[in-house]
């Protein structure tokens, strides 16, 4: 069992948690992920590591309540325990040998972009960050990003905060201004990563994307997370989750991620009682 | 006087048309009366060939003698002297190619049902006595066992018996390896596996789940933590795909994924949160035991038409005959000498058919089996909406890629000497991690051999 030692609501839908998991904290690196399971009946769900404290033995996660398991996790509080917390899994973000990079984060994907930006900055890489949100109300981690980069560009789709427009608009401007990036790292919704890759392609800038396919075990034994990269089948849990953004088959990934959608919608309706029950038991 | 009945005492089982709708165990096991009757068929050979056929060399005539006398507890002690997991091996061993293939009664009629008797004894003990094993006197020496499948469980149990302080590391959230995620409940009830893990804990073995060795700790770090030897029993869990068009469509998965969702995550139960693909007609590609398991699971999940699609003939199928019979009885259709060439998808990205080609058998290949050759112009489309790839598995690269000096062969199997020791001092390995996908009992045999070798090495014998 793994204890929740800190919880903070970042906005109405996004929650930050620190989990006591000393073994994971010892080895965790930016870009890697964990798999959690709330209780005995729960599914295994992957989440990228948002931070870690090796001395305290804690690992931070940031998640959006989008379905049954994340709702259940979000309903828990400091001092509660979850059943399983496995990691660190996947390969870490490669920060070596770069002079200047641009990290692009979209929505809750910023939670994953943040530790990578920080890792680049700490490795002495000049780091630009572009983060995008739908509107002002869902902006997260602004102060943290300011600390973790050299230039921060905050965009909102509706212009209610920061600059108006998508992240790709800003990225295009920066590339056109003649900045030479060794790498652009994009993390967010699949369409956003696809369009970031399209934006960088004409400039010939190496682009890395952090993929988020459906996973079960996260250790390479099932292939549920397989993605096509450059015509080859890769398992995101062990070969990734970072891949060459110019070679990923995004449409296939998007299609595969929808395979259980109907079932998930149904689950959310019929299983919502489990969350209530859990809550009642905790009150007791 | 021995019972000279020519055939095995039959074992009761669920009716095929009932069992193909539930996940309860298919075979129901012997009653005490049936077991005694069957035990009396054993001729108590002076030179028992059956023992040579058993990878862990159980004292077979001795335990069967006790069964015949009704001394079931004594029989259990004799079996567990050499085999730590009789309730498992009695169920999943291919006895027809092992102990029972050497039984003299098999020369004229059927061999003695050694597997069924072993299972009876283990079940009887669990239901009537179920004493937890005692903790041996500690010798204070720490040994790490990586992987809690059949080889790891066996190795950990035998080392604990000798007094070692054993820590068992498992990557998943439940111990048991293929016994919990692969082999379905209807062949091996999970409560039996859990009972074996409880026995290990009673022996003082520390069972640590959620520990992905190679990621959270390296083999070198285990030595730094004070472990004097490491046994790697991490299995062969990496699934293969065919690399044909359409394999990334929604509705195509590996047998490992399908079985893990069903067995480990219990997706067949209403209360489980893990979703599972539902299908009207499913093709399972492959002819091994895993293919049979996946097909029989799909049937139980309410799939109307379930096909086994296999490129060779029925005689070449690697699955146990018993499994093939069970599958057929449950209404699974066998399309042999058939190979998929493409999986077809609709506009929604879901599987809507599978293009196949008929095959004929040519000359034997390197594996000694006749090579399947496509028959030109024989393509046809099989009407399915789910495809499960069951083409075999290979060892997971996680440990070998993070352990300097650990040599592996071309297929990724860890190279070991005659004592199961790898190319790294005091790192031992066994089971599928060494051989590639094989059987539960061979893995148990390797775990046993490694435990003995570790003991000799650490005691300087």
XYZ file of C-alpha atoms in Angstrom, chain A residues 2 23-24 26-27 32 37 39 41-44 68-69 72 83-92 214-217 219-224 226 228 233 235 238 252 255-256 258-260 262-264 267 271 274, chain B residues 169 171-174 181 208-212 215-218 221 225 237-239 241 243 247-254 256-257 260-261 264-265 267 269-278 348-350 396 398:
104
model
C 1.208 3.491 -0.825
C 11.914 2.730 -4.312
C 10.303 4.667 -7.159
C 15.203 6.670 -5.712
C 15.327 6.000 -9.454
C 9.362 8.219 -16.996
C -4.123 0.926 -9.030
C -7.910 -0.746 -4.935
C -10.930 -4.107 -8.181
C -9.263 -1.235 -9.999
C -7.565 -1.224 -13.357
C -3.881 -0.353 -13.878
C -13.524 6.108 -13.249
C -9.971 5.454 -12.030
C -11.484 7.454 -7.651
C -3.145 -0.363 -3.589
C -0.291 -0.193 -6.105
C 2.231 2.314 -7.398
C 4.809 0.766 -9.764
C 7.770 2.429 -11.409
C 9.732 4.156 -12.664
C 8.810 2.723 -16.078
C 9.821 3.677 -19.612
C 12.929 5.490 -20.751
C 13.797 8.910 -19.302
C -3.534 2.445 -23.525
C -1.387 0.300 -21.215
C -1.947 -2.720 -19.008
C 1.260 -4.000 -17.411
C 6.641 -3.735 -18.613
C 6.538 -4.945 -22.230
C 4.589 -8.159 -21.822
C 1.331 -7.428 -23.626
C 1.804 -5.005 -26.500
C -1.408 -3.162 -25.675
C 2.012 -0.651 -29.402
C 3.792 2.576 -35.257
C 5.849 -1.520 -34.316
C 5.919 -0.814 -27.416
C 9.560 -0.033 -22.890
C -3.572 5.147 -35.667
C -8.011 5.419 -33.170
C -6.481 2.783 -30.884
C -10.708 5.005 -28.448
C -11.115 1.226 -28.401
C -12.772 1.055 -24.972
C -18.136 3.111 -25.075
C -17.307 0.787 -22.255
C -15.621 3.611 -20.346
C -18.427 2.285 -16.544
C -19.591 2.383 -11.274
C -18.165 2.652 -6.040
C 10.572 -9.729 -6.346
C 6.856 -6.826 -11.229
C 3.066 -7.218 -11.269
C 0.753 -6.607 -8.325
C 0.057 -10.303 -7.684
C -1.944 -13.797 -15.613
C 7.626 -7.954 -2.772
C 5.157 -7.069 -5.536
C 5.260 -3.943 -7.776
C 9.042 -4.398 -8.083
C 10.232 -4.249 -11.697
C 14.019 -0.611 -13.542
C 13.491 -0.030 -9.817
C 16.570 -2.036 -8.824
C 19.349 -3.488 -10.949
C 22.095 -3.088 -6.638
C 21.894 -4.557 -0.668
C 6.717 -12.599 -21.552
C 7.442 -10.585 -24.691
C 4.691 -11.260 -27.228
C 3.244 -10.179 -33.715
C 3.739 -7.782 -38.917
C -2.426 -5.585 -37.036
C -2.859 -2.184 -35.353
C -6.628 -2.102 -35.857
C -8.960 -1.902 -32.895
C -9.846 -5.462 -31.969
C -6.390 -6.969 -32.486
C -4.392 -7.859 -29.381
C -1.795 -10.314 -28.156
C -0.858 -12.007 -23.334
C -2.937 -8.840 -23.248
C -3.873 -10.617 -18.561
C -7.037 -8.539 -18.723
C -5.034 -10.992 -13.619
C -7.413 -8.044 -13.908
C -12.195 -8.410 -16.555
C -16.249 -10.174 -13.534
C -18.873 -7.438 -13.566
C -17.207 -5.644 -10.648
C -13.778 -5.297 -12.296
C -12.838 -1.863 -13.630
C -10.604 -3.263 -16.394
C -12.346 -3.244 -19.776
C -12.122 -6.122 -22.253
C -12.902 -6.487 -25.952
C -16.261 -8.063 -26.664
C -14.354 3.038 -37.632
C -10.884 1.463 -37.409
C -12.275 -1.781 -36.047
C 11.784 -9.779 -21.871
C 14.520 -5.538 -19.338
